Short mmCIF file of C-alpha atoms in Angstrom, two decimals:
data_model
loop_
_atom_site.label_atom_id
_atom_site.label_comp_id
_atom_site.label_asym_id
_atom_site.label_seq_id
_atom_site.Cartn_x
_atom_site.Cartn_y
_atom_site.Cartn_z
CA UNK D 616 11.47 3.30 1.22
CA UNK D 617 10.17 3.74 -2.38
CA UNK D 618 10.44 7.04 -4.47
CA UNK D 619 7.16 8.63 -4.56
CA UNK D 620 4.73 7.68 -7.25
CA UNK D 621 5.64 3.76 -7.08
CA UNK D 622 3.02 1.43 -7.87
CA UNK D 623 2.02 -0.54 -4.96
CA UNK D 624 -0.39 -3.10 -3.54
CA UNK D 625 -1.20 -3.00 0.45
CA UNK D 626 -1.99 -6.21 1.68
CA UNK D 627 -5.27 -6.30 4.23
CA UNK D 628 -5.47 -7.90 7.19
CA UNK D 629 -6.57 -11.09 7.66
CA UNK D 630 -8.76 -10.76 10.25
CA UNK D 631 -10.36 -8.02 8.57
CA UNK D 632 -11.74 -9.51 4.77
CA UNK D 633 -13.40 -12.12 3.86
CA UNK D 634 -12.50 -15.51 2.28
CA UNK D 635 -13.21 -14.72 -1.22
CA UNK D 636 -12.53 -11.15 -1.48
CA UNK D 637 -9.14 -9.21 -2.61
CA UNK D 638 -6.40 -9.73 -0.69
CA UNK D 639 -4.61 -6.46 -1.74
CA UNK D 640 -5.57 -3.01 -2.89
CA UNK D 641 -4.18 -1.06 -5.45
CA UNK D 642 -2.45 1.79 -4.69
CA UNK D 643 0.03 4.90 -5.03
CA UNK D 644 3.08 5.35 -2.93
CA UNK D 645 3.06 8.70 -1.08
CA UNK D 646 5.08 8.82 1.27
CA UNK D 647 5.78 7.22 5.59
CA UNK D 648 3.30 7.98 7.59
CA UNK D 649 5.59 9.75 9.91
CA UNK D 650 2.62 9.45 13.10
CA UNK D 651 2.78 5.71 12.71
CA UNK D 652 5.63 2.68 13.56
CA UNK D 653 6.81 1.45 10.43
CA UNK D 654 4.14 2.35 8.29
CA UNK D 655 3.47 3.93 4.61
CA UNK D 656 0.82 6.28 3.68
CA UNK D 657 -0.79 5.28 0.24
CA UNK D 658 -3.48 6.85 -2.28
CA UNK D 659 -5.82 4.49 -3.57
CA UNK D 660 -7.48 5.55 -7.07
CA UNK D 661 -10.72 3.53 -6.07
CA UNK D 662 -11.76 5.70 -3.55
CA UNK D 663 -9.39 8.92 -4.56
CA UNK D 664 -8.47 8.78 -0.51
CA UNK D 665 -5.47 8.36 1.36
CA UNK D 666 -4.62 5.36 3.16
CA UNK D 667 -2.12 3.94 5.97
CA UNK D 668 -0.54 0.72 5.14
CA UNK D 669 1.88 -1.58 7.25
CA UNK D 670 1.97 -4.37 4.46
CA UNK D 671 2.91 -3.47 0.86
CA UNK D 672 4.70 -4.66 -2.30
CA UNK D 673 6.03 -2.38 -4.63
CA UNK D 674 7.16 -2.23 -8.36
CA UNK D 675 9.09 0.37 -9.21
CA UNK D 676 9.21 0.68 -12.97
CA UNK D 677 12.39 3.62 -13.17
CA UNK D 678 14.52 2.38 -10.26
CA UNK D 679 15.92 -0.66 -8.69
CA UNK D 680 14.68 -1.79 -4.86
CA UNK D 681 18.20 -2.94 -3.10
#
């Protein structure tokens, strides 16, 4: 798990964009999603909504990620 606040990019699903479009969203670590398996919940400035995320990479710019 990430502090809250970290920088992040959820990855989409394959099966669910298109060859040419983004692979990844930017996005706002929140917190887990506690209703879901192994899963993140994210808030994406683009839309100013929440979001559930399996996939992510963050960047943590005050800590170090063991």
């Amino acid at each position: 798990m990430a502090p809250v606040g970290t920088k992040a990019l959820i990855f989409l699903d394959p099966n669910k964009h298109r060859s040419y479009q983004n692979h990844a969203l930017d996005a706002w670590y929140v917190g887990p999603a506690t209703s879901h398996y192994r899963n993140y919940r994210f808030w994406l400035p683009d839309t100013n909504g929440f979001r559930t995320g399996s996939t992510a990479k963050f960047f943590p710019a005050h800590c170090k990620m063991p």
